[in-house]
XYZ file of C-alpha atoms in Angstrom:
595
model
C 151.752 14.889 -94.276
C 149.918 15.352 -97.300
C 146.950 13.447 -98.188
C 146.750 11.480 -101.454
C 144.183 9.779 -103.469
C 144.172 6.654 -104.013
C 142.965 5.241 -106.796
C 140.996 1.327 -106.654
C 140.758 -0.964 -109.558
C 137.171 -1.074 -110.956
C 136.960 -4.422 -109.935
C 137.315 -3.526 -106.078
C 135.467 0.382 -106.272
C 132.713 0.838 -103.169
C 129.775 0.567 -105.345
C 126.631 2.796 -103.495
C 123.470 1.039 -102.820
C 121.145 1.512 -105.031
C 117.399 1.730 -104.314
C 115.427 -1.331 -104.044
C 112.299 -1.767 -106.065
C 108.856 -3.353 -104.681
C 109.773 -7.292 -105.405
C 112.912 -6.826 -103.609
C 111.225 -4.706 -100.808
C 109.058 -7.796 -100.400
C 111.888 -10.081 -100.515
C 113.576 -8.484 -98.124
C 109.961 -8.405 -95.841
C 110.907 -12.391 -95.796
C 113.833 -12.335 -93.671
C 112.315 -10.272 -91.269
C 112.168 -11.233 -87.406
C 109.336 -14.158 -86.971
C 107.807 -11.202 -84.612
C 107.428 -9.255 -87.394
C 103.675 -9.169 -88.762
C 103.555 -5.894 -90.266
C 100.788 -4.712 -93.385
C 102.982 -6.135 -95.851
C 102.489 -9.537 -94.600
C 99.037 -9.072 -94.573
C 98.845 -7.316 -97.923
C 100.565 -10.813 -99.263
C 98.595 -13.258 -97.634
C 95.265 -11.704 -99.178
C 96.914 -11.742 -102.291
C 97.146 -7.895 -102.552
C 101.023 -8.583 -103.232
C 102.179 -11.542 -105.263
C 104.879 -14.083 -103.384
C 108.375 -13.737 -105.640
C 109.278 -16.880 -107.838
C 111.452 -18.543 -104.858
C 108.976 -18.883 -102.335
C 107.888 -23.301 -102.301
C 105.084 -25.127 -100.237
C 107.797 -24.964 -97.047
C 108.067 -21.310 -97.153
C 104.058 -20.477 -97.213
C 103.752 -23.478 -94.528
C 106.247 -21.519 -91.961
C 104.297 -18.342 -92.805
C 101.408 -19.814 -91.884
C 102.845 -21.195 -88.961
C 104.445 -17.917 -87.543
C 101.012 -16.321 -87.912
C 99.485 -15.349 -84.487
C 96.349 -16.549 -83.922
C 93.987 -13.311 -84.363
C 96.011 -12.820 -87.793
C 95.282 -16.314 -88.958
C 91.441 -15.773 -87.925
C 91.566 -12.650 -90.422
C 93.744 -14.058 -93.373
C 92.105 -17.439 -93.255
C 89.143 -18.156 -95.475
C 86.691 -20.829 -93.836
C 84.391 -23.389 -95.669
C 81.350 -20.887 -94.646
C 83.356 -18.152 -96.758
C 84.290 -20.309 -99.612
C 80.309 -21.456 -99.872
C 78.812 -17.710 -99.621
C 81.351 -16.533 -102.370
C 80.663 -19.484 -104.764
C 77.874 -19.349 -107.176
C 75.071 -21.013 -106.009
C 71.589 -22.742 -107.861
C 68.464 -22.685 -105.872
C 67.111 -26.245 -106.637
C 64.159 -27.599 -104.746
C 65.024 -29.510 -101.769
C 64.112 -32.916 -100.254
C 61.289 -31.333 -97.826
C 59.499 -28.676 -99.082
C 61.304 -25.708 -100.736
C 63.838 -23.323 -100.186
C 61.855 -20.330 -101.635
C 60.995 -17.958 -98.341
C 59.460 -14.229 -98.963
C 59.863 -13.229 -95.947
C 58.051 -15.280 -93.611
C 57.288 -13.617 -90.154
C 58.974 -16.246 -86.990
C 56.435 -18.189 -84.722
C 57.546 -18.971 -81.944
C 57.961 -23.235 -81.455
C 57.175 -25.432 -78.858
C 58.879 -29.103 -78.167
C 55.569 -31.414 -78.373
C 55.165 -35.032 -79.118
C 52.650 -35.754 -81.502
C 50.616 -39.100 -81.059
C 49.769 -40.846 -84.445
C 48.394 -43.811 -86.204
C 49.664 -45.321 -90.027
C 49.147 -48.398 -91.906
C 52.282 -49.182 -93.357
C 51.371 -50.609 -96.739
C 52.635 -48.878 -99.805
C 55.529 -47.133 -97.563
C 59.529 -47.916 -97.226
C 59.578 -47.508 -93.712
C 58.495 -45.258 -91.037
C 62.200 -42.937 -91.430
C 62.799 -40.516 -94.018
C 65.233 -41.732 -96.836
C 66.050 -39.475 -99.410
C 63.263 -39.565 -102.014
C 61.508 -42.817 -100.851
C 58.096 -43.193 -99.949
C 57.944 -43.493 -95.971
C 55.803 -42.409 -92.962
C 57.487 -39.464 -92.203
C 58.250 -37.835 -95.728
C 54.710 -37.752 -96.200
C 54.151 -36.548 -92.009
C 56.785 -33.664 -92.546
C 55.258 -32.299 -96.195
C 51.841 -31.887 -93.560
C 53.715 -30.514 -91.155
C 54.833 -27.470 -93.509
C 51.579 -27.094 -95.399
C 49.329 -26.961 -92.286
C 51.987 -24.311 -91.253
C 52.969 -26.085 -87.981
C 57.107 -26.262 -89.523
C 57.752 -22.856 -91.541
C 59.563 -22.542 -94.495
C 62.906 -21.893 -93.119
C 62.799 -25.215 -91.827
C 60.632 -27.431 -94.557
C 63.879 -28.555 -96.370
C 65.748 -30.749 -93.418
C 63.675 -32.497 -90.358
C 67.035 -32.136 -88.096
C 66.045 -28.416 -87.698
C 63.087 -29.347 -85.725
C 64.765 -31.668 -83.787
C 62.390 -34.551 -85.299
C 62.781 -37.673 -83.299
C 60.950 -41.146 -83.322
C 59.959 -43.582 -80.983
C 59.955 -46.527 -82.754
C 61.403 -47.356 -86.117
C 59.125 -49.396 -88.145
C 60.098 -51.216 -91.318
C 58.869 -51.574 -94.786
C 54.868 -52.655 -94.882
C 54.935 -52.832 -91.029
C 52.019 -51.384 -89.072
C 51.466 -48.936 -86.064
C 48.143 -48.519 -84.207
C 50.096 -46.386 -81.898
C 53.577 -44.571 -82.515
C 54.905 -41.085 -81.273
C 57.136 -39.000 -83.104
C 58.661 -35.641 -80.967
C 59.752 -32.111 -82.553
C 59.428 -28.565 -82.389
C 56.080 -27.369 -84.095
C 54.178 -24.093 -84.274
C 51.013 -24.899 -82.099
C 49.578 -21.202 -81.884
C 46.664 -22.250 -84.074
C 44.019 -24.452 -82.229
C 43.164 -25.941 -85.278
C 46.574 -27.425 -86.637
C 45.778 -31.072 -86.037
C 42.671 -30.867 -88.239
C 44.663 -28.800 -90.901
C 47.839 -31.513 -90.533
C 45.347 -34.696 -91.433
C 43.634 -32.645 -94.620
C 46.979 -32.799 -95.550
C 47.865 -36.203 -95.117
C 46.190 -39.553 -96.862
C 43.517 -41.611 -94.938
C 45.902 -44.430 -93.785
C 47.943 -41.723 -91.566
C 46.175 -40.147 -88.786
C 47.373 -37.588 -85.668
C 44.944 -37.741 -82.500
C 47.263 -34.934 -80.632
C 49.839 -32.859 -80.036
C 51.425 -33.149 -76.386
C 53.073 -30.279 -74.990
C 56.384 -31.480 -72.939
C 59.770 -30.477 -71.175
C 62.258 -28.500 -73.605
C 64.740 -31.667 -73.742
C 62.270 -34.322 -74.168
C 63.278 -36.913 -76.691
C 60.285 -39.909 -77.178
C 63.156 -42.339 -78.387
C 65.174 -41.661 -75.081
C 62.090 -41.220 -72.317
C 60.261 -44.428 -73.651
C 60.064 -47.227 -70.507
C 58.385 -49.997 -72.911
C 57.233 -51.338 -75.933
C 53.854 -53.087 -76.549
C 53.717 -54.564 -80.480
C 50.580 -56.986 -81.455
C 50.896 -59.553 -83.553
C 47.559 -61.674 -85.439
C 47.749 -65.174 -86.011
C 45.433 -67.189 -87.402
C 44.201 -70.438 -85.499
C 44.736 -72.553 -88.011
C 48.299 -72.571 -87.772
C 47.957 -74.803 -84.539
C 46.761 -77.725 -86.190
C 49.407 -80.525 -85.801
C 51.215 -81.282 -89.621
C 49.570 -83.445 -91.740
C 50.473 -87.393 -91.060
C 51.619 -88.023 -94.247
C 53.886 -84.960 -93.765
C 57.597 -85.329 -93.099
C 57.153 -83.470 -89.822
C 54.252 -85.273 -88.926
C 55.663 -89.270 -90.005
C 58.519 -88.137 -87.649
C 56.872 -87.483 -84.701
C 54.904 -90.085 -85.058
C 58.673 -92.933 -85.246
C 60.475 -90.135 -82.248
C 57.492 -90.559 -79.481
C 57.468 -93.907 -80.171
C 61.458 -94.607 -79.813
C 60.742 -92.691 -76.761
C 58.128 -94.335 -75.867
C 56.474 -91.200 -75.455
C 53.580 -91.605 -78.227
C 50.806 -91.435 -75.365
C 51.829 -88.212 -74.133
C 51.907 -87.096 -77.748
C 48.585 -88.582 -78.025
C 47.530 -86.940 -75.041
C 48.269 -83.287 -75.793
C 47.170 -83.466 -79.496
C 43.391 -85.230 -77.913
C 41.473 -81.947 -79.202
C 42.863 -82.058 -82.384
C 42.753 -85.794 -83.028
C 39.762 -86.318 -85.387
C 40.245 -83.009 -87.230
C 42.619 -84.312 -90.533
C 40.283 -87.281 -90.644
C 37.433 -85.080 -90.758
C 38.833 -82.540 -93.174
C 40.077 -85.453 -95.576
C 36.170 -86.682 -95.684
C 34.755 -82.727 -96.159
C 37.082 -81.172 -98.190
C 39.696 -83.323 -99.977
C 37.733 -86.590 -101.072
C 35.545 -84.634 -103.154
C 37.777 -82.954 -104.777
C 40.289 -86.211 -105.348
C 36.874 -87.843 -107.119
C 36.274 -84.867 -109.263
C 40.242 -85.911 -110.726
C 41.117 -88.286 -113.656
C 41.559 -91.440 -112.071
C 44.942 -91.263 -113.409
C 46.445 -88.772 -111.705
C 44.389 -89.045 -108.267
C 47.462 -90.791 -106.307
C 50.086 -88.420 -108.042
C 48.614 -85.677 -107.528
C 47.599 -86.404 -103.754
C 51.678 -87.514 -103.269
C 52.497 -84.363 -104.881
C 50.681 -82.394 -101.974
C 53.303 -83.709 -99.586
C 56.487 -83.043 -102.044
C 59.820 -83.123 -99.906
C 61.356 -79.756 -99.459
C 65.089 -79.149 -100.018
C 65.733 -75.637 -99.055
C 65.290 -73.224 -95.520
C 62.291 -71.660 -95.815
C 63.656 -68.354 -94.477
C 67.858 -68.646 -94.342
C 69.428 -66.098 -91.847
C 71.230 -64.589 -94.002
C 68.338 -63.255 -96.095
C 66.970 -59.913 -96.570
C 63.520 -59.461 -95.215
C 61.760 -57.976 -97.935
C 57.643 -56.767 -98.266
C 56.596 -56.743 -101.569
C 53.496 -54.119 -101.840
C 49.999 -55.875 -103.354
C 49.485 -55.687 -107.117
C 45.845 -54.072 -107.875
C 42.936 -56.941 -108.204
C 43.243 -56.394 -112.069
C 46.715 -57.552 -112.063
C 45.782 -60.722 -110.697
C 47.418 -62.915 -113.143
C 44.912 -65.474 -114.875
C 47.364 -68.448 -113.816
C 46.329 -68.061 -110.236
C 42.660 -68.719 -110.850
C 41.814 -72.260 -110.125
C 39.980 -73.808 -112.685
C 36.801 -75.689 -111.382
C 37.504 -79.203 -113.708
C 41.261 -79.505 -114.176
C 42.368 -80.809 -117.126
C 45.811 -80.992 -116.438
C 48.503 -82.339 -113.835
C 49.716 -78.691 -112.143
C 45.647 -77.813 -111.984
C 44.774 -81.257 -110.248
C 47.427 -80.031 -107.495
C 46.449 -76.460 -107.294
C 42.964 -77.219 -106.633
C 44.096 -80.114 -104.067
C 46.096 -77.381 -102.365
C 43.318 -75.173 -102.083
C 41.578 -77.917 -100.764
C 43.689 -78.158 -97.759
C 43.749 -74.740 -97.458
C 40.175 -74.304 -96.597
C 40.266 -77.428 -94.792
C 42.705 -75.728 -92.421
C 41.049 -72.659 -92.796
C 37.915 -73.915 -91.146
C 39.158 -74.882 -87.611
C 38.197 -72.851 -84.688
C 40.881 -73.646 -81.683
C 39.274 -75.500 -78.634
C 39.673 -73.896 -74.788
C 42.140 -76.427 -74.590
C 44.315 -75.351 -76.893
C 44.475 -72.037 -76.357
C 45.266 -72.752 -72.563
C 48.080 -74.689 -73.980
C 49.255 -71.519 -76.048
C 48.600 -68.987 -73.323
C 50.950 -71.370 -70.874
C 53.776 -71.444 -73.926
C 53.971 -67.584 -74.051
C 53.919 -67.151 -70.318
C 57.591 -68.855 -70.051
C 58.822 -65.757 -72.383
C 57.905 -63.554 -69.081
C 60.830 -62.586 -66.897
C 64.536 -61.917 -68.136
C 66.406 -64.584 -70.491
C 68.551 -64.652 -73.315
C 67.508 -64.309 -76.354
C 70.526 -64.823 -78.881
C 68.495 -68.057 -80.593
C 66.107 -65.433 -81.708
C 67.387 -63.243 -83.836
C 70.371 -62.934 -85.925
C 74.282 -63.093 -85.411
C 74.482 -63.019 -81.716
C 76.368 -65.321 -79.189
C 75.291 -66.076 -76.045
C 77.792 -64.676 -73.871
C 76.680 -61.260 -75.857
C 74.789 -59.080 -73.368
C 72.755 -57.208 -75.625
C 70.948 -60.729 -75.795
C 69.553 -59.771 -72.198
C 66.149 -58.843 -72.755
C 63.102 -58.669 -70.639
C 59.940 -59.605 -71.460
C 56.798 -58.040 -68.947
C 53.806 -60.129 -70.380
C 52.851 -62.071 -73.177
C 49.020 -62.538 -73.799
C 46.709 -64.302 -76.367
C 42.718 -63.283 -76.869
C 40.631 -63.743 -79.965
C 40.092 -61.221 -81.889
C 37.030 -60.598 -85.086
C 37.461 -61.523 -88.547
C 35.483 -61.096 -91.084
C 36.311 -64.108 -93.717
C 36.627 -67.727 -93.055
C 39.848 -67.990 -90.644
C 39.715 -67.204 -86.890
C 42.691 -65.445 -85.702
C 44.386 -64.451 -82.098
C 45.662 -61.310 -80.832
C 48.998 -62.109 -79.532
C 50.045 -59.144 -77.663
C 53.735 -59.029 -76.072
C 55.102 -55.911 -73.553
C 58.874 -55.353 -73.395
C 61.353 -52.702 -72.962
C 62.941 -53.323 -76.248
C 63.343 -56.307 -78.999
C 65.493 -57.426 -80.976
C 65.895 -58.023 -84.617
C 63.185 -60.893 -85.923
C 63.113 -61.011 -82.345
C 59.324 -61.040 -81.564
C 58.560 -63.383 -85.187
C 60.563 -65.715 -83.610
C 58.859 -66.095 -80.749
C 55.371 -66.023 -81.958
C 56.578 -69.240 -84.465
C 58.554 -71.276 -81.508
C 55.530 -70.825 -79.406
C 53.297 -71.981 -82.737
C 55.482 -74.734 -83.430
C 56.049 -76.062 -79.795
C 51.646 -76.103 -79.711
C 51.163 -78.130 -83.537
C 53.659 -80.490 -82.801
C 53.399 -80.974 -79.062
C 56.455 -80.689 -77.607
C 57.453 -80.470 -74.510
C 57.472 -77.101 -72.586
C 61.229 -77.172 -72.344
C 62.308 -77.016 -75.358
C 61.762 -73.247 -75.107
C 63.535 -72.682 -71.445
C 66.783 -74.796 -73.537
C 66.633 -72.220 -75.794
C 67.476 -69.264 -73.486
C 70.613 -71.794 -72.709
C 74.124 -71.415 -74.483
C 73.113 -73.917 -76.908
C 72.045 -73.514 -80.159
C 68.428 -73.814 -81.580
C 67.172 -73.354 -84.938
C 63.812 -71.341 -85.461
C 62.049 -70.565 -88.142
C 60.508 -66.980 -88.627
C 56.755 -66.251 -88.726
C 55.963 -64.019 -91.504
C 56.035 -60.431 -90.843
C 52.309 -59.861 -92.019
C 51.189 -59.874 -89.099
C 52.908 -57.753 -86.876
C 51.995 -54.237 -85.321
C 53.360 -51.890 -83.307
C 50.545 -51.199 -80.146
C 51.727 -48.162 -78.447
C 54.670 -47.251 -76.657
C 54.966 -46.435 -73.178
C 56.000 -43.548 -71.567
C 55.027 -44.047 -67.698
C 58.397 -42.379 -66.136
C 58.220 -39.448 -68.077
C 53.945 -39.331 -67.562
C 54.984 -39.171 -63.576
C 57.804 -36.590 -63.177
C 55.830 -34.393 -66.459
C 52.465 -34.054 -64.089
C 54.200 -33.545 -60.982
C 57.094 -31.909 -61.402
C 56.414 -29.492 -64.556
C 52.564 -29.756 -64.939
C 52.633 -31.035 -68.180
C 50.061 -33.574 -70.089
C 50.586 -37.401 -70.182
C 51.486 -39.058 -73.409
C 48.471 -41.506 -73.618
C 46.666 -42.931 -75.811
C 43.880 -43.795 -73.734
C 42.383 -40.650 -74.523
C 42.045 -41.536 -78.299
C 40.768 -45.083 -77.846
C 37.912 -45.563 -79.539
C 38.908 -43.733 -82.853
C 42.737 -45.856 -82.601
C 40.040 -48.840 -82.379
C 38.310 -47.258 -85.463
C 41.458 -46.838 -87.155
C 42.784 -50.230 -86.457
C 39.782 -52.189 -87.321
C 39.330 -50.604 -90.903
C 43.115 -49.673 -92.300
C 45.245 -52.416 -90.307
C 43.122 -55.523 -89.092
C 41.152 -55.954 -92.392
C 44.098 -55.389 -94.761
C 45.622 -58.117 -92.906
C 43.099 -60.501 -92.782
C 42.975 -59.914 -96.799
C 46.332 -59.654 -98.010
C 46.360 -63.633 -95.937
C 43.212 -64.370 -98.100
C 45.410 -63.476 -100.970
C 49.186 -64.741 -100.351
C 48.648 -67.570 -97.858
C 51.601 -66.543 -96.270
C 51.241 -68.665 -93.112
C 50.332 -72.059 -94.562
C 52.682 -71.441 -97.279
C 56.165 -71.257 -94.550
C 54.495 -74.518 -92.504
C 53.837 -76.385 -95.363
C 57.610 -75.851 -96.098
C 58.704 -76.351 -92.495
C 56.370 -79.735 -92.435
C 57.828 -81.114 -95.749
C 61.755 -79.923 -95.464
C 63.488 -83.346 -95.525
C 66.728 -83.269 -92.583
C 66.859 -82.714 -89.078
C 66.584 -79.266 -88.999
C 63.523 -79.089 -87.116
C 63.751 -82.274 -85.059
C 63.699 -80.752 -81.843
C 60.500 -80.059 -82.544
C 59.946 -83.971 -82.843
C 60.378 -85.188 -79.086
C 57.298 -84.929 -76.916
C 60.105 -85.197 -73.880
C 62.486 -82.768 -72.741
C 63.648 -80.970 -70.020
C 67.213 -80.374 -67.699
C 68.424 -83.962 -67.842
C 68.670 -83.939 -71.470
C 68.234 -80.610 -73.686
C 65.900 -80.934 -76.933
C 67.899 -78.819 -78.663
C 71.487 -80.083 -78.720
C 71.748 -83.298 -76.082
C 73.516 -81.322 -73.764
C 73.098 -82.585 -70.010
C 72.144 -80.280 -67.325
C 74.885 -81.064 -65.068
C 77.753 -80.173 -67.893
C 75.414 -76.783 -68.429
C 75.655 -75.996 -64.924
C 79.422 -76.768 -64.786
C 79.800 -74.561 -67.518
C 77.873 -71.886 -65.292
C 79.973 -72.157 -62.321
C 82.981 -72.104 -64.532
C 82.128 -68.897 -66.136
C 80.054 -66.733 -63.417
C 79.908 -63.753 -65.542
C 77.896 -65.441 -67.696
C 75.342 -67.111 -65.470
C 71.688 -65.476 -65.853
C 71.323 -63.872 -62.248
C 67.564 -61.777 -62.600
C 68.551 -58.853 -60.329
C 71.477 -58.339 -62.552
C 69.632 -58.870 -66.068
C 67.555 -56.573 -65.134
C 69.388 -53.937 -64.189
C 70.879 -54.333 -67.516
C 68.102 -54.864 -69.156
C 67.028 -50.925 -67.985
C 69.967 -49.141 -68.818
C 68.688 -50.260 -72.676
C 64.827 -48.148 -72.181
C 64.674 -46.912 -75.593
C 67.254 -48.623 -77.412
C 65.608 -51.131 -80.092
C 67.374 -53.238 -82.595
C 66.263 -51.883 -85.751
C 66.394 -53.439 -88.739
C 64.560 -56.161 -90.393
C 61.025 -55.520 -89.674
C 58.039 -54.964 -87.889
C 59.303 -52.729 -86.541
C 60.830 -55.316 -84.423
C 63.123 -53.412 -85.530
C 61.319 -54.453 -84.060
């Protein structure tokens, strides 16, 4: 049988494949096995060969997806890639410069470097971008005295730069310790760091220590120091609000001769300062405005003297030629406002002039010893309920001593040890112990205000707070013994932290008080506020039967106890507690009560 040809319509002929060009070769590369991650692939994820028209966000996602992971590694680019490629300016930088020809490495060494700064003029011990603080102006020396190289001048987190204690805006620190890595091979870097750094900063040492010391972590306790001038123990002024109200509670009470009693050293002193100081002045007045201008000393105040709510704010001194001319008291007043002004001053100098009595003192010395021991502190500071265990805080001592002033006020060095404080926590205290002393009230007022209850305090201005020293006594132990290291002391640099202290902290206190008043100006508002804000501080009497504070018995605040034992203040427990938190401080508001 013969074969024939047969013929197919156009329509149905066996067309031959024809060759495929490069965008259909890669095409075709798409709907290859998943397994498939051959040079092509590659080629097209580095953009050597453009995707075709069809390909959408789902298609490049399952790409990605079916990558392996050593593939992905390669094709990827990271951030670090992105940032080399891009074109970069060379600006300056916060901390030094970026600008390094070739500096040789030093080798670095973890030390903790023991220092001394007043505070005034600064924002704060930390660094904050381009403010003035403690530390911008500690890290700049750093860098110059060559102790921090180049490489490392622009960020302080490269040297591992770690603080003890956190002080705020205007606050002081006789004693503070900072811990990083420096270069120490020169035995002459401390001197070169201070010729670097203005008079009110000064570093005593550098402490070699363990690799993974950190000063905020290893410090047991906190010693800050806070001056108070005597004068702010005298009792308020009769005519007073405060004072015409203590007067009508101890007698309700029938409590006036206790008051009487504990106010004994301080009973003649108002008459006395009225016949010294005030009566002259009053005769020096127009007759016309003698009584209005003597009511006008004891004006009724409307508003909190410091709300709770409100930022705590230091505003730095103006320079003495910026004095303004209105604040001058002129010696024959011719007006109404200058008859008051100089009556204020008056009283002013009048209080200015006491000088406490033993007695007195005693009585302070036994208000501040109740603060020993473990309590609760969530009346003295802000925001926190009682049942909030971060209130837990232990208090080791709490002395008073006089200290030298040059000027015409006496003042007390009240110096309180604890392993950590609160916000406001330690201006608070100072100004329920002042207030519980002027207006002689009873002892437990205070131990109510460690209770659940709540209790109103004012807070004592933040003038006059310091930070001590820290402590590092643990650390000191296991350092000598275990890894021969020195002890972070300052006992070693005594006298010259006494030096220090005396000329660029105690005196600019004692003057910038001359200046601003600030103490008689917040109890001459707390004496004259009109309302019962402050009228626990008005009953001579009270204890566990019946709270100062709120009225609440001691029977329904032990009930509440037993009901809710988690919340009971057991001392063995507290302070437990109250050591797992070495090192943490509060820190905000001030002093660096941050405290």
């Amino acid at each position: 049988m013969e074969s024939q040809d047969i013929t197919l319509p156009s329509s149905q002929a066996v067309q031959e494949p024809m060759p495929q060009s490069k965008h259909e070769e890669t095409n075709a590369d798409n709907d290859r096995s998943t397994n498939d991650t051959g040079t092509d692939a590659n080629k097209r994820r580095k953009g050597h060969i453009k995707a075709n028209d069809h390909d959408d966000s789902r298609t490049k996602k399952r790409r990605r997806k079916d990558m392996g992971r050593n593939e992905y590694c390669r094709v990827s680019k990271g951030k670090r890639d992105r940032m080399e490629r891009a074109p970069k300016d060379e600006p300056e930088t916060q901390l030094g410069t970026s600008n390094i020809d070739h500096e040789p490495r030093k080798p670095k060494r973890k030390v903790a470097v023991l220092m001394s700064y007043c505070g005034t003029g600064y924002k704060g011990m930390q660094v904050n971008g381009d403010e003035k603080t403690i530390e911008r102006d500690l890290f700049n020396a750093f860098v110059a005295a060559g102790a921090i190289s180049q490489a490392n001048s622009d960020d302080p987190k490269k040297s591992s730069l770690t603080r003890c204690a956190r002080t705020d805006k205007g606050v002081h620190a006789a004693g503070n310790v900072i811990s990083l890595k420096l270069i120490i091979e020169d035995p002459d870097v401390v001197e070169k760091i201070n010729q670097n750094l203005p008079p009110q900063i000064r570093v005593w040492g550098l402490e070699r220590t363990t690799g993974s010391f950190s000063c905020y972590q290893m410090c047991d306790s906190r010693v800050y120091e806070y001056l108070l001038p005597t004068h702010t123990l005298v009792p308020p002024h009769p005519q007073s609000y405060l004072g015409r109200k203590m007067e009508e509670s101890a007698k309700e009470n029938g409590q006036l001769d206790v008051l009487r009693e504990r106010q004994a050293d301080v009973s003649r002193f108002w008459e006395e300062a009225e016949e010294k100081y005030i009566e002259p002045v009053v005769k020096s007045l127009d007759p016309s405005m003698q009584r209005s201008a003597l009511a006008a000393i004891f004006q009724a105040q409307e508003s909190d003297p410091n709300p709770e709510k409100e930022e705590e704010t230091t505003q730095d001194p103006p320079p003495p030629h910026q004095v303004e001319e209105s604040s001058v008291i002129p010696e024959k007043p011719t007006t109404f406002d200058g008859a008051v002004r100089k009556l204020k001053a008056a009283y002013v100098e009048a209080k200015k002039s006491y000088r406490i009595s033993p007695t007195r003192l005693d009585r302070l010395r036994e208000v501040l010893f109740i603060y020993k021991g473990t309590h609760r502190f969530h009346n003295y500071t802000i925001s926190k309920p009682y049942r909030d265990s971060s209130a837990n805080r232990h208090i080791k001592s709490f002395t008073a001593e006089k200290v030298e002033a040059d000027g015409n006020s006496e003042w007390l060095s009240l110096k309180v040890h604890g392993q950590s404080f609160m916000t406001h926590q330690i201006r608070k205290m100072v100004s329920m112990a002042v207030l519980v002393v002027r207006t002689g009230s009873s002892l437990d007022l205070i131990r109510s205000s460690f209770r659940p209850s709540s209790c109103r305090i004012p807070r004592a201005p933040g003038l006059g707070l310091l930070l001590e020293r820290p402590v590092f006594n643990a650390y000191n132990k296991v350092a000598v013994e275990r890894f021969n290291k020195e002890t972070i002391d300052f006992v070693k640099y005594k006298e010259e932290i006494q030096s220090f202290k005396q000329k660029h902290i105690y005196d600019r206190i004692f003057q910038e008080e001359d200046r601003l008043n600030e103490f008689n100006s917040l109890l001459a508002h707390v004496d004259n506020f009109v309302g019962n804000q402050w009228s626990h501080f008005t009953s001579p009497q009270g204890g566990p039967e019946q709270d100062a504070v709120t009225g609440q018995s001691g029977k329904e605040e032990g009930k509440d106890a037993l009901e809710n034992p988690e919340d009971s203040i057991n001392g063995d427990t507290i302070a437990d507690d109250a050591g797992s938190e070495i090192g943490q401080e509060a820190v905000v508001g001030d002093a660096s009560e941050r405290e």
